[in-house]
Tab-separated table of C-alpha atoms and ligand atoms in Angstrom:
chain	number	residue	atom	x	y	z
A	1	MET	CA	66.723	110.969	108.148
A	2	ARG	CA	66.069	108.991	111.235
A	3	LEU	CA	68.046	105.740	111.355
A	4	THR	CA	67.126	102.735	113.430
A	5	CYS	CA	69.432	99.785	113.733
A	6	THR	CA	70.809	97.323	116.212
A	7	VAL	CA	74.394	97.948	117.342
A	8	ASN	CA	76.138	95.432	119.495
A	9	GLY	CA	72.786	93.951	120.605
A	10	LYS	CA	71.034	97.315	121.445
A	11	VAL	CA	68.414	98.947	119.253
A	12	GLU	CA	69.542	102.476	118.531
A	13	THR	CA	67.748	105.428	117.025
A	14	ILE	CA	69.889	108.149	115.522
A	15	ASP	CA	68.500	111.385	114.113
A	16	ASP	CA	69.652	113.850	111.507
A	17	VAL	CA	71.593	111.235	109.562
A	18	TRP	CA	72.540	112.157	105.967
A	19	PRO	CA	71.677	109.062	104.012
A	20	GLY	CA	74.740	109.221	101.879
A	21	GLU	CA	77.244	109.245	104.751
A	22	SER	CA	78.900	106.045	105.598
A	23	LEU	CA	78.093	103.608	108.378
A	24	LEU	CA	81.642	104.331	109.621
A	25	TYR	CA	80.750	108.049	110.052
A	26	VAL	CA	77.570	107.028	111.921
A	27	LEU	CA	79.387	104.804	114.252
A	28	ARG	CA	82.321	107.161	115.023
A	29	GLU	CA	80.842	110.512	114.853
A	30	ARG	CA	77.155	110.098	115.741
A	31	MET	CA	77.289	107.126	118.182
A	32	GLY	CA	80.598	107.678	119.868
A	33	LEU	CA	82.005	104.254	118.859
A	34	PRO	CA	85.500	104.896	117.734
A	35	GLY	CA	86.644	101.321	117.527
A	36	ALA	CA	86.288	101.049	113.821
A	37	LYS	CA	88.977	103.263	112.448
A	38	ASN	CA	88.918	105.658	109.578
A	39	ALA	CA	91.971	105.633	107.455
A	40	CYS	CA	91.328	105.444	103.809
A	41	GLU	CA	87.545	105.680	103.308
A	42	GLN	CA	87.937	103.572	100.150
A	43	GLY	CA	87.913	99.944	101.253
A	44	GLU	CA	91.627	99.525	100.924
A	45	CYS	CA	92.777	99.194	104.453
A	46	GLY	CA	90.160	97.240	106.455
A	47	SER	CA	90.621	99.334	109.622
A	48	CYS	CA	86.905	100.089	109.653
A	49	SER	CA	85.850	96.334	109.459
A	50	VAL	CA	82.612	95.610	111.212
A	51	HIS	CA	79.914	92.782	110.959
A	52	LEU	CA	76.754	93.790	109.127
A	53	ASP	CA	74.083	91.166	109.437
A	54	GLU	CA	76.760	88.565	110.183
A	55	ILE	CA	78.867	89.563	107.204
A	56	LEU	CA	82.301	91.187	107.292
A	57	VAL	CA	82.222	94.517	105.620
A	58	CYS	CA	84.159	97.797	105.439
A	59	ALA	CA	81.968	100.305	107.322
A	60	CYS	CA	83.311	103.042	105.060
A	61	LEU	CA	81.582	101.393	102.061
A	62	VAL	CA	78.139	101.143	103.447
A	63	ALA	CA	75.760	103.921	103.115
A	64	ALA	CA	73.945	104.958	106.325
A	65	GLY	CA	70.543	104.569	104.556
A	66	GLN	CA	71.405	100.940	103.745
A	67	VAL	CA	71.567	99.810	107.339
A	68	GLU	CA	68.091	100.634	108.348
A	69	GLY	CA	66.793	97.714	110.441
A	70	ALA	CA	70.208	95.962	110.300
A	71	GLU	CA	72.283	94.384	112.925
A	72	ILE	CA	75.766	95.718	113.349
A	73	LYS	CA	78.567	94.344	115.481
A	74	THR	CA	81.633	96.332	116.171
A	75	VAL	CA	84.868	95.703	118.020
A	76	GLU	CA	83.344	97.370	121.105
A	77	GLY	CA	80.870	94.475	121.307
A	78	LEU	CA	83.451	91.669	121.616
A	79	ALA	CA	84.757	91.937	125.088
A	80	GLY	CA	82.819	90.566	128.112
A	81	ALA	CA	82.257	92.552	131.257
A	82	THR	CA	85.613	91.556	132.720
A	83	ASP	CA	87.500	89.520	130.107
A	84	LEU	CA	88.727	90.411	126.602
A	85	HIS	CA	87.388	88.209	123.724
A	86	PRO	CA	89.948	85.371	123.184
A	87	VAL	CA	91.019	86.919	119.884
A	88	GLN	CA	91.767	90.304	121.582
A	89	GLN	CA	93.714	88.504	124.340
A	90	ALA	CA	95.704	86.494	121.715
A	91	TYR	CA	96.706	89.665	119.858
A	92	LEU	CA	98.009	91.100	123.087
A	93	ASP	CA	99.852	87.905	124.144
A	94	ALA	CA	101.311	87.291	120.738
A	95	GLY	CA	102.723	90.910	120.609
A	96	ALA	CA	100.597	91.586	117.464
A	97	VAL	CA	99.832	95.159	118.595
A	98	GLN	CA	102.252	97.981	117.932
A	99	CYS	CA	100.546	101.396	117.333
A	100	GLY	CA	97.269	99.608	117.351
A	101	PHE	CA	95.475	101.410	114.557
A	102	CYS	CA	94.889	98.406	112.451
A	103	THR	CA	94.085	96.124	115.412
A	104	PRO	CA	90.322	96.687	115.774
A	105	GLY	CA	89.763	95.813	112.133
A	106	LEU	CA	92.108	92.840	112.263
A	107	ILE	CA	90.340	91.514	115.254
A	108	VAL	CA	86.956	91.729	113.794
A	109	ALA	CA	88.255	90.077	110.629
A	110	THR	CA	89.961	87.308	112.660
A	111	VAL	CA	86.737	86.718	114.590
A	112	ASP	CA	84.973	86.349	111.309
A	113	LEU	CA	87.569	83.892	109.991
A	114	LEU	CA	87.583	81.658	113.136
A	115	GLU	CA	83.840	81.562	113.220
A	116	LYS	CA	83.867	80.003	109.828
A	117	ASN	CA	87.030	77.993	109.911
A	118	ALA	CA	88.180	76.883	113.372
A	119	ASP	CA	91.554	75.613	112.141
A	120	PRO	CA	92.677	77.728	109.277
A	121	SER	CA	95.908	77.018	107.420
A	122	ASP	CA	98.447	79.872	106.981
A	123	SER	CA	97.307	80.487	103.391
A	124	GLU	CA	93.673	80.706	104.484
A	125	ILE	CA	94.616	83.156	107.156
A	126	ARG	CA	96.544	85.246	104.649
A	127	GLU	CA	93.619	85.175	102.185
A	128	ALA	CA	91.065	86.058	105.030
A	129	LEU	CA	93.077	88.994	106.275
A	130	ALA	CA	94.331	90.321	102.874
A	131	GLY	CA	92.056	93.281	103.152
A	132	ASN	CA	93.545	94.558	106.445
A	133	LEU	CA	96.713	96.545	106.220
A	134	CYS	CA	99.184	96.964	109.123
A	135	ARG	CA	102.033	99.433	108.787
A	136	CYS	CA	103.881	98.372	111.928
A	137	THR	CA	104.089	94.630	112.637
A	138	GLY	CA	105.223	93.104	109.376
A	139	TYR	CA	102.229	90.665	109.850
A	140	SER	CA	104.168	87.687	111.309
A	141	LYS	CA	102.977	88.360	114.882
A	142	ILE	CA	99.507	88.845	113.540
A	143	LEU	CA	99.700	85.339	112.047
A	144	ASP	CA	100.914	84.146	115.406
A	145	ALA	CA	97.995	85.769	117.133
A	146	VAL	CA	95.404	84.162	114.809
A	147	ARG	CA	97.016	80.730	115.294
A	148	LEU	CA	97.081	81.224	119.089
A	149	ALA	CA	93.432	82.403	119.051
A	150	ALA	CA	92.449	79.383	117.027
A	151	VAL	CA	94.099	76.904	119.439
A	152	ARG	CA	92.555	78.596	122.549
A	153	LEU	CA	89.029	78.822	120.984
A	154	GLU	CA	89.365	75.236	119.919
A	155	GLY	CA	90.412	74.225	123.468
A	156	ALA	CA	87.532	76.200	124.997
A	157	GLY	CA	85.141	74.591	122.564
A	158	LYS	CA	83.748	77.958	121.715
A	159	HIS	CA	82.711	77.292	118.060
B	1	MET	CA	69.711	113.985	99.107
B	2	GLU	CA	66.752	111.727	98.666
B	3	PHE	CA	67.229	108.111	99.592
B	4	PHE	CA	64.986	105.375	98.445
B	5	ARG	CA	65.219	101.752	99.561
B	6	PRO	CA	62.507	99.802	97.805
B	7	ALA	CA	61.737	96.261	98.845
B	8	THR	CA	60.578	95.020	95.447
B	9	LEU	CA	61.820	95.266	91.884
B	10	ILE	CA	58.544	96.770	90.756
B	11	ASP	CA	58.888	99.591	93.220
B	12	ALA	CA	62.514	100.237	92.128
B	13	LEU	CA	61.616	100.374	88.480
B	14	ALA	CA	58.760	102.815	89.197
B	15	LEU	CA	61.280	105.029	91.171
B	16	LYS	CA	63.880	104.834	88.414
B	17	SER	CA	61.304	105.980	85.840
B	18	THR	CA	60.204	109.023	87.951
B	19	HIS	CA	63.949	109.699	88.971
B	20	PRO	CA	65.980	108.714	85.968
B	21	THR	CA	69.079	110.511	87.319
B	22	ALA	CA	69.009	108.600	90.588
B	23	LEU	CA	72.216	106.740	91.198
B	24	CYS	CA	71.743	103.068	91.947
B	25	ILE	CA	73.688	101.529	94.830
B	26	ASN	CA	73.896	97.898	95.609
B	27	GLY	CA	77.105	96.655	97.402
B	28	GLY	CA	78.304	100.283	97.466
B	29	THR	CA	81.941	99.279	96.915
B	30	ASP	CA	82.189	101.673	93.868
B	31	VAL	CA	79.500	104.137	94.774
B	32	MET	CA	80.581	104.868	98.345
B	33	VAL	CA	84.178	105.627	97.276
B	34	GLU	CA	82.764	108.249	94.862
B	35	LEU	CA	80.524	109.732	97.671
B	36	ASN	CA	83.276	109.621	100.406
B	37	PHE	CA	85.545	111.582	98.142
B	38	ASP	CA	82.996	113.965	97.014
B	39	ARG	CA	83.389	112.910	93.331
B	40	LYS	CA	79.639	112.443	93.069
B	41	ARG	CA	76.752	114.206	94.798
B	42	PRO	CA	73.617	112.592	93.349
B	43	GLU	CA	70.361	114.179	94.255
B	44	THR	CA	68.915	110.771	94.691
B	45	LEU	CA	70.313	107.335	95.737
B	46	LEU	CA	68.291	104.210	94.913
B	47	ASP	CA	69.346	101.481	97.133
B	48	LEU	CA	68.749	98.113	95.497
B	49	SER	CA	70.178	95.989	98.328
B	50	ALA	CA	66.889	95.292	99.972
B	51	ILE	CA	65.315	93.649	96.956
B	52	SER	CA	65.627	89.966	97.620
B	53	GLU	CA	65.039	88.778	94.005
B	54	LEU	CA	68.293	90.611	92.926
B	55	SER	CA	70.325	88.615	95.434
B	56	GLU	CA	69.322	85.172	94.352
B	57	TRP	CA	70.450	82.875	91.570
B	58	SER	CA	68.552	80.069	89.933
B	59	ASP	CA	69.366	77.019	87.829
B	60	HIS	CA	67.848	77.096	84.352
B	61	GLY	CA	69.115	73.837	83.013
B	62	ASP	CA	71.858	74.864	80.605
B	63	SER	CA	72.377	78.242	82.245
B	64	ILE	CA	72.553	80.035	85.575
B	65	LEU	CA	70.393	83.096	86.103
B	66	LEU	CA	72.564	85.180	88.459
B	67	GLY	CA	70.792	88.020	90.212
B	68	ALA	CA	72.632	91.371	89.902
B	69	GLY	CA	73.263	91.578	93.562
B	70	VAL	CA	74.623	88.208	94.396
B	71	PRO	CA	77.935	89.006	96.116
B	72	TYR	CA	81.183	87.519	94.811
B	73	THR	CA	81.714	85.571	97.945
B	74	ARG	CA	78.461	83.550	97.186
B	75	ILE	CA	79.473	83.123	93.511
B	76	TYR	CA	82.678	81.238	94.304
B	77	GLN	CA	81.187	79.405	97.192
B	78	GLU	CA	78.060	78.280	95.500
B	79	LEU	CA	78.716	78.252	91.752
B	80	ALA	CA	82.292	77.209	91.314
B	81	GLU	CA	81.153	73.998	89.526
B	82	GLU	CA	78.653	75.570	87.058
B	83	LEU	CA	80.569	78.867	86.485
B	84	PRO	CA	84.228	78.034	87.154
B	85	GLY	CA	85.600	81.005	85.203
B	86	LEU	CA	83.384	83.600	86.866
B	87	ALA	CA	84.077	81.907	90.271
B	88	MET	CA	87.856	82.107	89.758
B	89	ALA	CA	87.581	85.855	88.753
B	90	SER	CA	85.327	86.597	91.656
B	91	ARG	CA	87.806	85.202	94.102
B	92	THR	CA	90.403	87.648	92.842
B	93	VAL	CA	88.294	90.805	93.538
B	94	GLY	CA	89.579	93.061	96.210
B	95	SER	CA	89.456	91.548	99.691
B	96	LEU	CA	86.940	89.463	101.594
B	97	GLN	CA	85.241	92.596	102.818
B	98	ILE	CA	84.820	93.778	99.191
B	99	ARG	CA	83.701	90.372	97.918
B	100	ASN	CA	81.136	90.095	100.561
B	101	LYS	CA	79.325	93.244	99.277
B	102	GLY	CA	80.312	93.756	95.595
B	103	GLY	CA	78.705	91.735	92.824
B	104	VAL	CA	78.342	91.419	89.078
B	105	GLY	CA	75.454	93.937	88.751
B	106	GLY	CA	77.638	96.675	90.254
B	107	ASN	CA	80.642	95.579	88.087
B	108	LEU	CA	78.571	95.908	84.995
B	109	GLY	CA	77.162	99.259	86.127
B	110	SER	CA	80.480	100.653	86.584
B	111	ALA	CA	81.666	99.076	83.280
B	112	SER	CA	85.396	99.559	84.071
B	113	PRO	CA	87.631	97.955	81.513
B	114	ALA	CA	89.363	96.320	84.463
B	115	GLY	CA	86.163	94.696	86.038
B	116	ASP	CA	86.976	91.190	86.897
B	117	ALA	CA	83.597	89.688	86.076
B	118	HIS	CA	83.737	90.935	82.467
B	119	PRO	CA	86.312	88.554	80.758
B	120	PRO	CA	84.449	85.396	82.043
B	121	LEU	CA	81.092	86.862	80.971
B	122	LEU	CA	82.523	87.518	77.571
B	123	ALA	CA	84.136	84.103	77.297
B	124	SER	CA	80.950	82.236	78.137
B	125	GLY	CA	78.647	84.382	75.989
B	126	ALA	CA	76.412	85.798	78.833
B	127	ALA	CA	73.428	88.044	78.472
B	128	VAL	CA	72.592	91.013	80.768
B	129	ASN	CA	68.929	91.274	81.659
B	130	VAL	CA	67.801	94.900	82.255
B	131	ALA	CA	64.364	96.092	83.166
B	132	SER	CA	62.404	99.365	83.210
B	133	VAL	CA	58.712	100.197	83.616
B	134	ASN	CA	58.483	99.726	79.908
B	135	GLY	CA	59.586	96.081	80.009
B	136	THR	CA	62.693	93.966	79.945
B	137	ARG	CA	65.401	93.272	77.408
B	138	ALA	CA	68.432	91.092	77.348
B	139	ILE	CA	71.624	92.659	76.133
B	140	ASP	CA	74.247	90.436	74.586
B	141	ILE	CA	77.482	90.865	76.588
B	142	ASN	CA	79.252	91.617	73.314
B	143	GLU	CA	77.085	94.675	72.912
B	144	PHE	CA	77.112	95.745	76.548
B	145	PHE	CA	80.311	97.683	76.866
B	146	LEU	CA	80.474	100.916	74.779
B	147	GLY	CA	83.580	102.656	76.195
B	148	PRO	CA	85.573	103.194	79.386
B	149	LYS	CA	82.864	103.239	82.091
B	150	LYS	CA	80.097	103.407	79.500
B	151	ASN	CA	77.524	100.681	78.997
B	152	ALA	CA	74.414	100.151	76.830
B	153	MET	CA	71.913	100.883	79.479
B	154	ASN	CA	69.210	103.649	79.387
B	155	PRO	CA	68.847	105.967	82.413
B	156	GLU	CA	65.522	104.435	83.468
B	157	GLU	CA	66.866	100.811	83.389
B	158	ILE	CA	68.159	98.610	86.175
B	159	ILE	CA	70.200	95.422	85.724
B	160	THR	CA	68.246	92.590	87.154
B	161	SER	CA	70.323	89.504	86.348
B	162	VAL	CA	72.830	87.957	84.098
B	163	LEU	CA	72.159	84.742	82.176
B	164	ILE	CA	75.336	82.646	82.013
B	165	PRO	CA	75.636	79.355	80.213
B	166	LYS	CA	77.019	76.636	82.527
B	167	ALA	CA	80.534	75.436	81.710
B	168	ARG	CA	80.644	72.915	78.826
B	169	GLY	CA	84.409	72.463	79.162
B	170	GLY	CA	87.389	73.890	81.010
B	171	GLN	CA	87.461	77.427	82.062
B	172	GLN	CA	90.171	79.730	83.380
B	173	TYR	CA	90.836	83.228	84.610
B	174	SER	CA	94.210	84.850	85.123
B	175	LYS	CA	95.034	88.411	86.391
B	176	ILE	CA	98.240	90.289	86.541
B	177	GLY	CA	98.844	92.443	89.473
B	178	THR	CA	101.330	93.432	92.265
B	179	ARG	CA	99.767	91.310	95.047
B	180	ASN	CA	97.563	88.240	95.303
B	181	ALA	CA	94.826	90.416	96.671
B	182	MET	CA	93.335	93.959	96.422
B	183	VAL	CA	94.534	94.436	92.911
B	184	ILE	CA	92.873	96.228	90.046
B	185	ALA	CA	94.055	94.058	87.082
B	186	VAL	CA	97.067	95.393	85.103
B	187	CYS	CA	95.532	93.077	82.577
B	188	SER	CA	93.496	89.866	82.805
B	189	PHE	CA	92.268	87.051	80.588
B	190	GLY	CA	89.353	84.634	80.761
B	191	ILE	CA	88.775	81.564	78.583
B	192	ALA	CA	85.823	79.122	78.289
B	193	ILE	CA	86.119	75.993	76.246
B	194	ASP	CA	82.914	74.642	74.886
B	195	ALA	CA	83.610	70.898	74.328
B	196	ASN	CA	79.923	70.407	72.889
B	197	ASN	CA	80.174	72.932	70.223
B	198	LYS	CA	84.042	72.554	69.818
B	199	SER	CA	84.528	76.278	70.282
B	200	VAL	CA	86.477	78.598	72.469
B	201	GLY	CA	85.382	81.846	74.050
B	202	THR	CA	87.802	84.607	75.350
B	203	GLY	CA	87.751	87.850	77.280
B	204	ILE	CA	90.503	90.376	77.805
B	205	GLY	CA	90.410	92.763	80.669
B	206	SER	CA	92.181	96.077	81.382
B	207	ALA	CA	93.885	96.240	77.942
B	208	GLY	CA	91.602	98.333	75.903
B	209	PRO	CA	88.826	100.989	76.308
B	210	THR	CA	86.370	98.157	77.015
B	211	PRO	CA	86.751	94.414	77.878
B	212	LEU	CA	87.465	92.768	74.551
B	213	ARG	CA	87.101	89.388	72.792
B	214	ALA	CA	90.149	87.844	70.903
B	215	HIS	CA	88.191	86.510	67.954
B	216	GLU	CA	91.184	85.278	65.921
B	217	ALA	CA	92.631	83.510	68.891
B	218	GLU	CA	89.318	81.785	69.474
B	219	SER	CA	89.146	80.477	65.853
B	220	TYR	CA	92.714	79.383	66.008
B	221	ALA	CA	92.182	77.386	69.204
B	222	ALA	CA	88.992	75.857	67.895
B	223	THR	CA	90.696	74.548	64.688
B	224	HIS	CA	94.004	73.502	66.486
B	225	LEU	CA	92.735	71.828	69.575
B	226	ASP	CA	92.564	67.999	69.274
B	227	TRP	CA	88.867	67.488	69.935
B	228	VAL	CA	89.032	63.856	69.037
B	229	ASN	CA	91.881	62.436	71.104
B	230	GLY	CA	92.232	65.390	73.477
B	231	SER	CA	96.091	65.439	73.189
B	232	ALA	CA	97.799	68.168	75.170
B	233	VAL	CA	98.131	71.769	74.113
B	234	THR	CA	101.751	72.229	72.686
B	235	PRO	CA	104.130	75.040	73.406
B	236	GLU	CA	103.727	76.184	69.794
B	237	MET	CA	100.020	76.417	70.245
B	238	MET	CA	100.331	78.349	73.532
B	239	LYS	CA	102.615	80.704	71.732
B	240	GLU	CA	100.514	81.321	68.722
B	241	PHE	CA	97.342	81.568	70.757
B	242	GLY	CA	99.042	84.081	73.090
B	243	ALA	CA	100.353	86.217	70.166
B	244	LEU	CA	96.836	86.349	68.740
B	245	VAL	CA	95.302	87.449	72.211
B	246	ALA	CA	98.006	90.142	72.500
B	247	ALA	CA	97.271	91.353	68.976
B	248	ALA	CA	93.471	91.689	69.831
B	249	SER	CA	94.320	93.852	72.839
B	250	ARG	CA	94.294	97.685	72.651
B	251	PRO	CA	96.232	98.690	75.760
B	252	ILE	CA	97.610	102.045	76.745
B	253	ASP	CA	100.425	103.155	79.047
B	254	ASP	CA	99.054	104.164	82.516
B	255	VAL	CA	100.022	104.045	86.216
B	256	ARG	CA	99.500	100.421	86.413
B	257	GLY	CA	101.606	99.332	83.541
B	258	THR	CA	102.749	100.108	80.003
B	259	ALA	CA	100.996	98.930	76.839
B	260	ALA	CA	104.015	96.799	75.984
B	261	TYR	CA	103.959	95.085	79.376
B	262	ARG	CA	100.232	94.423	79.017
B	263	ARG	CA	100.712	92.909	75.521
B	264	HIS	CA	103.555	90.808	76.766
B	265	SER	CA	101.842	89.527	79.936
B	266	LEU	CA	98.575	88.778	78.031
B	267	ALA	CA	100.407	86.623	75.601
B	268	VAL	CA	101.903	84.645	78.480
B	269	ILE	CA	98.803	84.249	80.738
B	270	SER	CA	96.475	83.457	77.811
B	271	GLY	CA	98.749	80.733	76.574
B	272	ARG	CA	98.772	79.177	80.093
B	273	CYS	CA	95.009	79.580	80.398
B	274	LEU	CA	94.556	77.700	77.145
B	275	LYS	CA	96.634	74.873	78.391
B	276	TRP	CA	95.125	74.678	81.841
B	277	ALA	CA	91.468	74.964	80.542
B	278	TRP	CA	92.163	72.195	77.943
B	279	THR	CA	93.600	69.922	80.698
B	280	SER	CA	90.408	70.495	82.736
B	281	THR	CA	88.259	69.842	79.675
B	282	GLN	CA	89.919	66.367	79.468
B	283	ASP	CA	89.420	65.827	83.174
B	284	MET	CA	85.679	66.710	82.846
B	285	ARG	CA	85.425	64.265	79.926
B	286	SER	CA	86.967	61.334	81.741
B	287	LYS	CA	84.635	61.813	84.732
C	301	LIG	C1	89.183	98.240	97.824
C	301	LIG	C2	88.440	97.866	96.584
C	301	LIG	C3	88.918	96.950	95.816
C	301	LIG	C4	88.270	96.524	94.564
C	301	LIG	N1	88.797	95.529	93.797
C	301	LIG	C5	88.242	95.231	92.713
C	301	LIG	C6	88.791	94.098	91.966
C	301	LIG	O1	89.751	93.496	92.229
C	301	LIG	N2	88.109	93.769	90.785
C	301	LIG	C7	87.016	94.506	90.359
C	301	LIG	O2	86.499	94.058	89.319
C	301	LIG	N3	86.422	95.461	90.985
C	301	LIG	C8	87.066	95.838	92.235
C	301	LIG	N4	86.535	96.856	92.992
C	301	LIG	C9	85.332	97.573	92.425
C	301	LIG	C10	84.023	97.021	92.986
C	301	LIG	O3	84.179	96.279	94.103
C	301	LIG	C11	83.368	96.178	91.850
C	301	LIG	O4	83.093	96.970	90.726
C	301	LIG	C12	81.929	95.600	92.303
C	301	LIG	O5	81.593	94.722	91.403
C	301	LIG	C13	80.931	96.672	92.436
C	301	LIG	O6	79.740	96.088	92.847
C	301	LIG	P1	78.793	96.808	93.991
C	301	LIG	O7	77.515	95.963	94.113
C	301	LIG	O8	79.484	97.169	95.213
C	301	LIG	O9	78.422	98.153	93.182
C	301	LIG	P2	77.966	99.558	93.556
C	301	LIG	O10	79.060	100.385	94.205
C	301	LIG	O11	76.727	99.482	94.500
C	301	LIG	O12	77.584	100.129	92.226
C	301	LIG	C14	78.446	100.255	91.165
C	301	LIG	C15	77.863	100.890	89.921
C	301	LIG	O13	76.955	100.060	89.355
C	301	LIG	C16	75.569	100.676	89.393
C	301	LIG	N5	74.707	99.620	89.745
C	301	LIG	C17	74.777	98.750	90.847
C	301	LIG	N6	73.807	97.860	90.786
C	301	LIG	C18	73.071	98.128	89.623
C	301	LIG	C19	71.962	97.511	89.011
C	301	LIG	N7	71.337	96.385	89.600
C	301	LIG	N8	71.449	98.018	87.887
C	301	LIG	C20	72.081	99.142	87.335
C	301	LIG	N9	73.157	99.668	87.913
C	301	LIG	C21	73.648	99.157	89.026
C	301	LIG	C22	75.734	101.778	90.385
C	301	LIG	O14	74.766	102.883	90.072
C	301	LIG	C23	77.158	102.196	90.207
C	301	LIG	O15	77.324	103.046	89.182
C	301	LIG	C24	87.079	97.225	94.248
C	301	LIG	C25	86.545	98.198	94.990
C	301	LIG	C26	87.163	98.552	96.212
C	301	LIG	C27	86.650	99.597	97.034
C	302	LIG	S1	88.665	103.128	106.268
C	302	LIG	FE1	87.338	101.657	105.453
C	302	LIG	S2	88.727	100.287	104.458
C	302	LIG	FE2	90.057	101.977	105.095
C	303	LIG	S1	100.009	97.951	114.672
C	303	LIG	FE1	100.379	99.884	113.749
C	303	LIG	S2	99.233	99.625	111.881
C	303	LIG	FE2	99.237	97.665	112.700
């Protein structure tokens, strides 16, 4: 089938899509957007997190046919022309990135959290990021990064 | 593979009648795992997620009519007051990403004994509304689950909504698992106290071939709760109630836990749920 959807603000038309393949496959294999990672393909790890019509989802659990006409935002759409998104910068500054495999998914999930809750408590951060697994950091630097991003975004009045 | 994405329920029902083997997909959180791992290769996928009437809920006085596709996130954000038990259960499902997509229609469609929506629906006496080109029918939740992953639907039917009585007393949901998130219940328990009818409803999850009621525990609680003065649930009542819940379960040993552990933990969590739900029943009264 032919699929038309908006990805990171640009209308895209993709041909020869098998409707039962995942949005993750479409992004990575058909559109050359490898930011969302493929690890488990069963919703367990969160490394494929993207925004679908403003809602945080696992791209591996959305069928390609379901995103016809939808608006998708991936980690590739976050940075500006010269600067990283404040959440990306906070992950770097806090040392929350080791191998980096989980990072895109965690960054998208953190952006989602801070858009809804500018000043989350630690338990709110933990609940919001519970669907994103990291095998390297032990999570404490990730929590630091989220707190740092919250402070900086608050300061910049970006909400 | 054929893929249909109807915009209205009428179109969806027509497609389901001409393609009765079509696999429905709504949130996709169960279906996509099956597709990704090649466990299912349906000839036809029927996507229900574009049908707006399935993703809405409405207030029907004593009850809430919950569209089959309303995601869990919206249930606990919008209906925590009216449906506290279902809201609590919804909040334990998977992770935020899963709760943003998955909903009660898909949970009932999968009919897993571990589905978190099922115990609260049993406890409050919900009815599942299904439709086909031939008409609609309401299936009593007590008659909905036929076996592991088997429900009472016909191939040409689609779940449209669930009619759930609003809370008329305290409700609770408790779930045993290894983490606070992303856990398929080792066992779970839901309770709904009805202070108007002086009755108690229960639901047991993940401890039998289907979700179950604990009928004897319900009658025990109804006769032993102090409906007049509202005095607290005693440790003896918690113990007896828990024992009756455990006796009503039919668990097996599997990778998530042994039958003995499930019985034991059910007795503990159900006793606590009774106490907590009774306390909130009194709080609701004093308001
Ligand atoms: C990582 C992960 C964690 C999970 N954690 C939990 C958990 O903690 N607790 C829990 O209960 N579940 C859990 N699940 C399972 C799943 O999220 C739930 O069962 C959810 O309710 C399914 O809803 P859905 O809309 O995504 O269903 P779908 O995947 O779209 O459909 C599920 C089934 O229902 C059928 N169906 C869907 N809608 C309808 C309809 N309107 N009429 C008829 N049939 C229909 C489909 O054909 C399919 O058989 C988890 C899943 C994943 C991937
Ligand atoms: S790849 Fe999607 S959640 Fe793991
Ligand atoms: S940094 Fe390696 S998985 Fe998180």
